[in-house]
């Protein structure tokens, strides 16, 4: 019969031998999930014999899954984003810390009463975080994947926010106009998919990754169609790949957007791109609206 300390050491070593990154961190998080134990309690109980063999069996199963490079968040079924807990599965991309800079930049555009549209919403982490943190905003999210929409709906209900979630290809079935359209679309060039980490390549939905030959297919479509859904002076906001900044600036500028700019994440990598639909009165520089997503 093992102790918690022995079982955790086994988990760490097993993950290291499988060359899983951050073996110590993952072994602990899987123990925390399997045994529902916090670190303070663990240190009090770590040398006690494990009597709950079902939990031990579950932990060993978790470690085996992680050795097969199933993402940690898919095993635990949860991920943290903007301080909120989201359900995740193999139907959605795992929310990334890098994406938080997009949410923070979009928040600088918002004023009460605005309406936002999130395209390729996935787990809903962008849209639902914005709504949870800005309760006087209305929001709509779309995704082509029925499985992703089911996850997003459960996250919406868990967070207790109001959001319309629509299954469709980008703007399909979307009605009305919006102050901000935000998207973290597929942007990995097709030929680069095979070189991604196995957690991403083998276990996250390819349809949420593959952006076409140059990774820009969805940006082109969204930029081309967004003008029909943005209010005058409304903003288009994207997460982008770190090498795509110049391309997005060009695409947005060529489409007639103004105030075009990119922003960086905390690692200093280009991560976001923004453009503003011109006001109907071209002599007015968004005088009654937000100044833009500066401060990124």
mmCIF file of C-alpha atoms in Angstrom:
data_model
loop_
_atom_site.group_PDB
_atom_site.id
_atom_site.type_symbol
_atom_site.label_atom_id
_atom_site.label_comp_id
_atom_site.label_asym_id
_atom_site.label_seq_id
_atom_site.Cartn_x
_atom_site.Cartn_y
_atom_site.Cartn_z
ATOM 1 C CA UNK A 1 0.000 0.000 0.000
ATOM 2 C CA UNK A 2 1.475 3.349 -1.082
ATOM 3 C CA UNK A 3 1.519 6.707 0.646
ATOM 4 C CA UNK A 4 0.604 9.950 -1.097
ATOM 5 C CA UNK A 5 4.281 10.920 -1.057
ATOM 6 C CA UNK A 6 5.303 7.672 -2.751
ATOM 7 C CA UNK A 7 2.506 7.901 -5.296
ATOM 8 C CA UNK A 8 3.394 11.493 -6.178
ATOM 9 C CA UNK A 9 7.057 10.558 -6.591
ATOM 10 C CA UNK A 10 6.019 7.706 -8.872
ATOM 11 C CA UNK A 11 3.889 10.080 -10.922
ATOM 12 C CA UNK A 12 6.702 12.605 -11.299
ATOM 13 C CA UNK A 13 9.239 9.981 -12.333
ATOM 14 C CA UNK A 14 6.853 8.294 -14.755
ATOM 15 C CA UNK A 15 6.147 11.606 -16.487
ATOM 16 C CA UNK A 16 9.854 12.471 -16.617
ATOM 17 C CA UNK A 17 10.671 9.148 -18.235
ATOM 18 C CA UNK A 18 7.968 9.854 -20.820
ATOM 19 C CA UNK A 19 9.625 13.258 -21.435
ATOM 20 C CA UNK A 20 6.492 15.146 -20.488
ATOM 21 C CA UNK A 21 7.266 18.841 -19.886
ATOM 22 C CA UNK A 22 6.731 20.179 -16.356
ATOM 23 C CA UNK A 23 6.460 16.685 -14.904
ATOM 24 C CA UNK A 24 6.502 17.858 -11.286
ATOM 25 C CA UNK A 25 3.755 20.429 -11.829
ATOM 26 C CA UNK A 26 1.541 18.054 -13.784
ATOM 27 C CA UNK A 27 1.992 15.176 -11.342
ATOM 28 C CA UNK A 28 0.852 17.421 -8.512
ATOM 29 C CA UNK A 29 -2.144 18.872 -10.382
ATOM 30 C CA UNK A 30 -3.317 15.385 -11.280
ATOM 31 C CA UNK A 31 -3.001 14.305 -7.651
ATOM 32 C CA UNK A 32 -4.931 17.374 -6.561
ATOM 33 C CA UNK A 33 -7.703 16.383 -8.969
ATOM 34 C CA UNK A 34 -7.763 12.655 -8.217
ATOM 35 C CA UNK A 35 -7.635 12.994 -4.430
ATOM 36 C CA UNK A 36 -9.365 16.389 -4.079
ATOM 37 C CA UNK A 37 -6.501 17.417 -1.822
ATOM 38 C CA UNK A 38 -4.930 20.839 -1.375
ATOM 39 C CA UNK A 39 -1.230 21.236 -0.686
ATOM 40 C CA UNK A 40 -1.748 22.173 2.945
ATOM 41 C CA UNK A 41 -3.662 18.938 3.533
ATOM 42 C CA UNK A 42 -1.202 16.942 1.448
ATOM 43 C CA UNK A 43 1.694 17.852 3.723
ATOM 44 C CA UNK A 44 -0.300 16.645 6.713
ATOM 45 C CA UNK A 45 -1.319 13.379 5.039
ATOM 46 C CA UNK A 46 1.536 12.570 2.685
ATOM 47 C CA UNK A 47 2.958 9.723 4.785
ATOM 48 C CA UNK A 48 -0.396 8.112 5.517
ATOM 49 C CA UNK A 49 -1.225 4.906 3.697
ATOM 50 C CA UNK A 50 -3.709 5.384 0.867
ATOM 51 C CA UNK A 51 -6.927 3.592 1.759
ATOM 52 C CA UNK A 52 -9.024 4.843 -1.161
ATOM 53 C CA UNK A 53 -7.853 2.501 -3.903
ATOM 54 C CA UNK A 54 -10.323 3.960 -6.406
ATOM 55 C CA UNK A 55 -8.650 7.352 -6.171
ATOM 56 C CA UNK A 56 -5.218 5.766 -6.465
ATOM 57 C CA UNK A 57 -6.354 3.879 -9.543
ATOM 58 C CA UNK A 58 -7.743 7.102 -11.004
ATOM 59 C CA UNK A 59 -4.456 8.907 -10.379
ATOM 60 C CA UNK A 60 -2.447 6.205 -12.081
ATOM 61 C CA UNK A 61 -4.858 6.416 -15.011
ATOM 62 C CA UNK A 62 -4.373 10.177 -15.175
ATOM 63 C CA UNK A 63 -0.598 9.743 -15.287
ATOM 64 C CA UNK A 64 -0.923 7.181 -18.077
ATOM 65 C CA UNK A 65 -3.059 9.613 -20.082
ATOM 66 C CA UNK A 66 -0.557 12.410 -19.574
ATOM 67 C CA UNK A 67 2.255 10.116 -20.736
ATOM 68 C CA UNK A 68 0.305 9.801 -23.994
ATOM 69 C CA UNK A 69 0.535 13.597 -24.155
ATOM 70 C CA UNK A 70 -3.135 14.193 -23.585
ATOM 71 C CA UNK A 71 -3.216 17.803 -22.351
ATOM 72 C CA UNK A 72 -3.377 18.252 -18.607
ATOM 73 C CA UNK A 73 -6.478 20.423 -18.907
ATOM 74 C CA UNK A 74 -8.329 17.770 -20.893
ATOM 75 C CA UNK A 75 -7.548 15.209 -18.201
ATOM 76 C CA UNK A 76 -8.733 17.438 -15.353
ATOM 77 C CA UNK A 77 -11.537 18.879 -17.477
ATOM 78 C CA UNK A 78 -10.790 22.454 -16.489
ATOM 79 C CA UNK A 79 -8.601 25.438 -17.289
ATOM 80 C CA UNK A 80 -8.211 28.838 -15.694
ATOM 81 C CA UNK A 81 -8.523 31.977 -17.828
ATOM 82 C CA UNK A 82 -8.796 35.579 -16.625
ATOM 83 C CA UNK A 83 -9.231 34.232 -13.094
ATOM 84 C CA UNK A 84 -12.250 32.150 -14.111
ATOM 85 C CA UNK A 85 -12.576 28.379 -14.330
ATOM 86 C CA UNK A 86 -13.656 26.964 -17.701
ATOM 87 C CA UNK A 87 -14.629 23.467 -18.699
ATOM 88 C CA UNK A 88 -12.452 22.121 -21.515
ATOM 89 C CA UNK A 89 -12.469 18.954 -23.602
ATOM 90 C CA UNK A 90 -11.019 17.614 -26.820
ATOM 91 C CA UNK A 91 -13.738 19.560 -28.649
ATOM 92 C CA UNK A 92 -12.111 22.937 -27.958
ATOM 93 C CA UNK A 93 -8.740 24.603 -27.789
ATOM 94 C CA UNK A 94 -7.428 24.837 -24.260
ATOM 95 C CA UNK A 95 -7.579 28.501 -23.184
ATOM 96 C CA UNK A 96 -4.090 29.991 -23.343
ATOM 97 C CA UNK A 97 -2.594 32.546 -20.994
ATOM 98 C CA UNK A 98 -1.361 34.471 -24.053
ATOM 99 C CA UNK A 99 -4.964 35.121 -25.088
ATOM 100 C CA UNK A 100 -5.622 37.110 -21.916
ATOM 101 C CA UNK A 101 -3.882 40.116 -23.492
ATOM 102 C CA UNK A 102 -6.604 40.162 -26.169
ATOM 103 C CA UNK A 103 -9.348 40.232 -23.540
ATOM 104 C CA UNK A 104 -7.594 42.996 -21.617
ATOM 105 C CA UNK A 105 -7.153 45.082 -24.771
ATOM 106 C CA UNK A 106 -10.781 44.622 -25.822
ATOM 107 C CA UNK A 107 -11.902 45.688 -22.351
ATOM 108 C CA UNK A 108 -10.316 49.069 -22.999
ATOM 109 C CA UNK A 109 -12.746 49.518 -25.888
ATOM 110 C CA UNK A 110 -15.891 48.750 -23.915
ATOM 111 C CA UNK A 111 -18.452 51.090 -22.449
ATOM 112 C CA UNK A 112 -21.783 50.043 -20.910
ATOM 113 C CA UNK A 113 -24.454 49.127 -23.424
ATOM 114 C CA UNK A 114 -22.083 47.880 -26.103
ATOM 115 C CA UNK A 115 -22.672 44.683 -28.047
ATOM 116 C CA UNK A 116 -19.837 42.286 -28.903
ATOM 117 C CA UNK A 117 -19.552 39.318 -31.261
ATOM 118 C CA UNK A 118 -17.009 36.533 -30.710
ATOM 119 C CA UNK A 119 -16.298 34.444 -33.817
ATOM 120 C CA UNK A 120 -14.811 30.934 -33.380
ATOM 121 C CA UNK A 121 -15.759 31.113 -29.718
ATOM 122 C CA UNK A 122 -14.660 27.544 -28.819
ATOM 123 C CA UNK A 123 -14.909 27.137 -25.046
ATOM 124 C CA UNK A 124 -16.291 30.674 -24.865
ATOM 125 C CA UNK A 125 -13.365 31.866 -22.759
ATOM 126 C CA UNK A 126 -12.969 35.222 -24.562
ATOM 127 C CA UNK A 127 -16.641 36.150 -24.794
ATOM 128 C CA UNK A 128 -17.657 34.841 -21.385
ATOM 129 C CA UNK A 129 -14.700 36.458 -19.619
ATOM 130 C CA UNK A 130 -15.614 39.802 -21.166
ATOM 131 C CA UNK A 131 -19.250 39.426 -20.119
ATOM 132 C CA UNK A 132 -18.433 38.215 -16.606
ATOM 133 C CA UNK A 133 -16.074 41.137 -16.026
ATOM 134 C CA UNK A 134 -18.277 43.712 -17.789
ATOM 135 C CA UNK A 135 -21.859 42.814 -16.870
ATOM 136 C CA UNK A 136 -23.485 45.716 -18.739
ATOM 137 C CA UNK A 137 -22.274 44.394 -22.102
ATOM 138 C CA UNK A 138 -24.311 42.151 -24.423
ATOM 139 C CA UNK A 139 -22.585 39.352 -26.318
ATOM 140 C CA UNK A 140 -23.011 36.755 -29.049
ATOM 141 C CA UNK A 141 -20.645 33.884 -29.841
ATOM 142 C CA UNK A 142 -20.496 31.600 -32.871
ATOM 143 C CA UNK A 143 -18.690 28.378 -33.685
ATOM 144 C CA UNK A 144 -19.040 25.831 -36.466
ATOM 145 C CA UNK A 145 -18.457 22.917 -34.074
ATOM 146 C CA UNK A 146 -21.510 21.562 -32.264
ATOM 147 C CA UNK A 147 -19.218 19.972 -29.680
ATOM 148 C CA UNK A 148 -17.504 23.275 -28.970
ATOM 149 C CA UNK A 149 -20.854 25.047 -28.594
ATOM 150 C CA UNK A 150 -21.954 22.485 -26.023
ATOM 151 C CA UNK A 151 -18.847 23.221 -23.961
ATOM 152 C CA UNK A 152 -19.392 26.977 -24.335
ATOM 153 C CA UNK A 153 -23.024 26.642 -23.230
ATOM 154 C CA UNK A 154 -22.019 24.782 -20.084
ATOM 155 C CA UNK A 155 -19.393 27.416 -19.321
ATOM 156 C CA UNK A 156 -21.947 30.177 -19.840
ATOM 157 C CA UNK A 157 -24.382 28.506 -17.457
ATOM 158 C CA UNK A 158 -21.690 27.830 -14.863
ATOM 159 C CA UNK A 159 -20.529 31.453 -14.904
ATOM 160 C CA UNK A 160 -24.087 32.736 -14.778
ATOM 161 C CA UNK A 161 -23.751 35.180 -17.663
ATOM 162 C CA UNK A 162 -26.173 35.954 -20.473
ATOM 163 C CA UNK A 163 -24.853 35.214 -23.968
ATOM 164 C CA UNK A 164 -26.382 34.021 -27.219
ATOM 165 C CA UNK A 165 -24.386 31.111 -28.642
ATOM 166 C CA UNK A 166 -24.945 30.186 -32.297
ATOM 167 C CA UNK A 167 -23.719 27.216 -34.304
ATOM 168 C CA UNK A 168 -22.571 28.423 -37.690
ATOM 169 C CA UNK A 169 -19.673 29.290 -39.956
ATOM 170 C CA UNK A 170 -18.460 32.720 -38.809
ATOM 171 C CA UNK A 171 -21.360 35.139 -39.506
ATOM 172 C CA UNK A 172 -23.938 32.476 -40.419
ATOM 173 C CA UNK A 173 -27.234 33.129 -38.586
ATOM 174 C CA UNK A 174 -25.849 36.306 -36.963
ATOM 175 C CA UNK A 175 -28.202 39.287 -36.987
ATOM 176 C CA UNK A 176 -27.843 42.894 -35.911
ATOM 177 C CA UNK A 177 -24.789 45.081 -35.557
ATOM 178 C CA UNK A 178 -21.945 45.164 -33.061
ATOM 179 C CA UNK A 179 -19.572 47.628 -31.445
ATOM 180 C CA UNK A 180 -16.741 45.093 -31.276
ATOM 181 C CA UNK A 181 -16.108 41.891 -33.209
ATOM 182 C CA UNK A 182 -13.398 39.753 -31.618
ATOM 183 C CA UNK A 183 -11.913 36.481 -32.824
ATOM 184 C CA UNK A 184 -9.155 34.014 -32.105
ATOM 185 C CA UNK A 185 -9.570 32.107 -35.382
ATOM 186 C CA UNK A 186 -7.518 29.194 -36.729
ATOM 187 C CA UNK A 187 -4.206 30.750 -37.798
ATOM 188 C CA UNK A 188 -1.594 28.000 -38.033
ATOM 189 C CA UNK A 189 -0.370 27.469 -41.626
ATOM 190 C CA UNK A 190 -1.452 24.012 -42.775
ATOM 191 C CA UNK A 191 2.067 22.717 -43.349
ATOM 192 C CA UNK A 192 3.081 23.661 -39.785
ATOM 193 C CA UNK A 193 0.392 21.589 -38.053
ATOM 194 C CA UNK A 194 2.574 18.470 -38.083
ATOM 195 C CA UNK A 195 5.346 20.258 -36.194
ATOM 196 C CA UNK A 196 3.204 21.360 -33.260
ATOM 197 C CA UNK A 197 3.590 19.896 -29.779
ATOM 198 C CA UNK A 198 1.822 16.517 -29.544
ATOM 199 C CA UNK A 199 -0.606 17.912 -26.958
ATOM 200 C CA UNK A 200 -1.850 20.313 -29.622
ATOM 201 C CA UNK A 201 -1.281 18.349 -32.830
ATOM 202 C CA UNK A 202 -2.814 15.082 -31.647
ATOM 203 C CA UNK A 203 -5.430 16.125 -29.107
ATOM 204 C CA UNK A 204 -6.884 19.519 -30.011
ATOM 205 C CA UNK A 205 -9.374 19.965 -32.883
ATOM 206 C CA UNK A 206 -7.567 20.547 -36.174
ATOM 207 C CA UNK A 207 -10.444 22.703 -37.402
ATOM 208 C CA UNK A 208 -9.593 25.161 -34.619
ATOM 209 C CA UNK A 209 -5.921 25.280 -35.660
ATOM 210 C CA UNK A 210 -5.650 25.129 -39.447
ATOM 211 C CA UNK A 211 -5.663 28.584 -41.003
ATOM 212 C CA UNK A 212 -4.953 27.474 -44.556
ATOM 213 C CA UNK A 213 -1.781 27.614 -46.612
ATOM 214 C CA UNK A 214 -0.485 30.856 -45.100
ATOM 215 C CA UNK A 215 -2.553 30.853 -41.906
ATOM 216 C CA UNK A 216 -4.541 33.897 -43.018
ATOM 217 C CA UNK A 217 -7.667 32.355 -44.558
ATOM 218 C CA UNK A 218 -9.999 33.178 -41.660
ATOM 219 C CA UNK A 219 -8.629 36.689 -41.222
ATOM 220 C CA UNK A 220 -9.354 37.431 -44.870
ATOM 221 C CA UNK A 221 -12.925 36.147 -44.576
ATOM 222 C CA UNK A 222 -13.666 37.947 -41.333
ATOM 223 C CA UNK A 223 -12.182 41.246 -42.502
ATOM 224 C CA UNK A 224 -14.106 41.014 -45.765
ATOM 225 C CA UNK A 225 -17.463 40.311 -44.097
ATOM 226 C CA UNK A 226 -17.178 42.205 -40.799
ATOM 227 C CA UNK A 227 -18.093 45.606 -42.238
ATOM 228 C CA UNK A 228 -21.632 44.314 -42.711
ATOM 229 C CA UNK A 229 -21.953 43.662 -38.971
ATOM 230 C CA UNK A 230 -19.915 46.432 -37.335
ATOM 231 C CA UNK A 231 -21.450 49.710 -36.299
ATOM 232 C CA UNK A 232 -19.724 52.827 -37.688
ATOM 233 C CA UNK A 233 -16.648 53.348 -35.533
ATOM 234 C CA UNK A 234 -16.774 49.732 -34.361
ATOM 235 C CA UNK A 235 -13.623 47.707 -33.760
ATOM 236 C CA UNK A 236 -12.358 44.432 -35.174
ATOM 237 C CA UNK A 237 -10.010 42.640 -32.752
ATOM 238 C CA UNK A 238 -7.927 39.521 -33.405
ATOM 239 C CA UNK A 239 -5.493 37.192 -31.739
ATOM 240 C CA UNK A 240 -2.741 36.515 -34.278
ATOM 241 C CA UNK A 241 0.403 34.450 -34.637
ATOM 242 C CA UNK A 242 3.636 36.149 -33.614
ATOM 243 C CA UNK A 243 4.824 36.398 -37.237
ATOM 244 C CA UNK A 244 1.530 37.664 -38.673
ATOM 245 C CA UNK A 245 1.527 41.273 -37.503
ATOM 246 C CA UNK A 246 2.590 42.859 -40.788
ATOM 247 C CA UNK A 247 0.112 40.744 -42.734
ATOM 248 C CA UNK A 248 -2.785 41.765 -40.498
ATOM 249 C CA UNK A 249 -1.848 45.432 -40.642
ATOM 250 C CA UNK A 250 -1.844 45.189 -44.434
ATOM 251 C CA UNK A 251 -5.130 43.276 -44.657
ATOM 252 C CA UNK A 252 -6.947 45.641 -42.304
ATOM 253 C CA UNK A 253 -5.545 48.760 -43.952
ATOM 254 C CA UNK A 254 -6.366 47.547 -47.457
ATOM 255 C CA UNK A 255 -9.941 46.883 -46.324
ATOM 256 C CA UNK A 256 -10.292 50.500 -45.217
ATOM 257 C CA UNK A 257 -9.985 50.099 -41.462
ATOM 258 C CA UNK A 258 -8.396 52.945 -39.531
ATOM 259 C CA UNK A 259 -6.399 53.074 -36.314
ATOM 260 C CA UNK A 260 -4.791 49.787 -37.311
ATOM 261 C CA UNK A 261 -2.301 48.536 -34.749
ATOM 262 C CA UNK A 262 -0.822 45.415 -33.212
ATOM 263 C CA UNK A 263 -0.170 44.577 -29.563
ATOM 264 C CA UNK A 264 2.231 42.314 -27.700
ATOM 265 C CA UNK A 265 1.763 39.726 -24.994
ATOM 266 C CA UNK A 266 3.684 39.635 -21.717
ATOM 267 C CA UNK A 267 6.495 37.701 -23.421
ATOM 268 C CA UNK A 268 6.939 40.565 -25.880
ATOM 269 C CA UNK A 269 5.540 38.623 -28.840
ATOM 270 C CA UNK A 270 3.110 40.226 -31.275
ATOM 271 C CA UNK A 271 -0.228 38.700 -30.290
ATOM 272 C CA UNK A 272 -3.137 40.997 -31.224
ATOM 273 C CA UNK A 273 -4.298 43.159 -34.131
ATOM 274 C CA UNK A 274 -6.992 45.832 -34.188
ATOM 275 C CA UNK A 275 -8.732 47.963 -36.780
ATOM 276 C CA UNK A 276 -11.613 50.423 -36.584
ATOM 277 C CA UNK A 277 -14.410 50.774 -39.102
ATOM 278 C CA UNK A 278 -14.541 54.449 -40.130
ATOM 279 C CA UNK A 279 -17.326 56.651 -38.828
ATOM 280 C CA UNK A 280 -19.995 57.648 -41.326
ATOM 281 C CA UNK A 281 -18.847 61.215 -40.746
ATOM 282 C CA UNK A 282 -15.190 60.933 -41.754
ATOM 283 C CA UNK A 283 -14.412 64.246 -40.023
ATOM 284 C CA UNK A 284 -15.192 62.694 -36.647
ATOM 285 C CA UNK A 285 -12.434 60.610 -35.116
ATOM 286 C CA UNK A 286 -14.585 58.440 -32.857
ATOM 287 C CA UNK A 287 -15.276 61.445 -30.660
ATOM 288 C CA UNK A 288 -18.049 59.754 -28.696
ATOM 289 C CA UNK A 289 -16.473 56.310 -28.405
ATOM 290 C CA UNK A 290 -13.448 54.693 -26.789
ATOM 291 C CA UNK A 291 -10.035 55.899 -27.873
ATOM 292 C CA UNK A 292 -8.784 52.461 -28.825
ATOM 293 C CA UNK A 293 -6.959 49.454 -27.402
ATOM 294 C CA UNK A 294 -3.796 51.343 -26.427
ATOM 295 C CA UNK A 295 -1.702 50.385 -23.440
ATOM 296 C CA UNK A 296 -1.052 46.841 -24.701
#
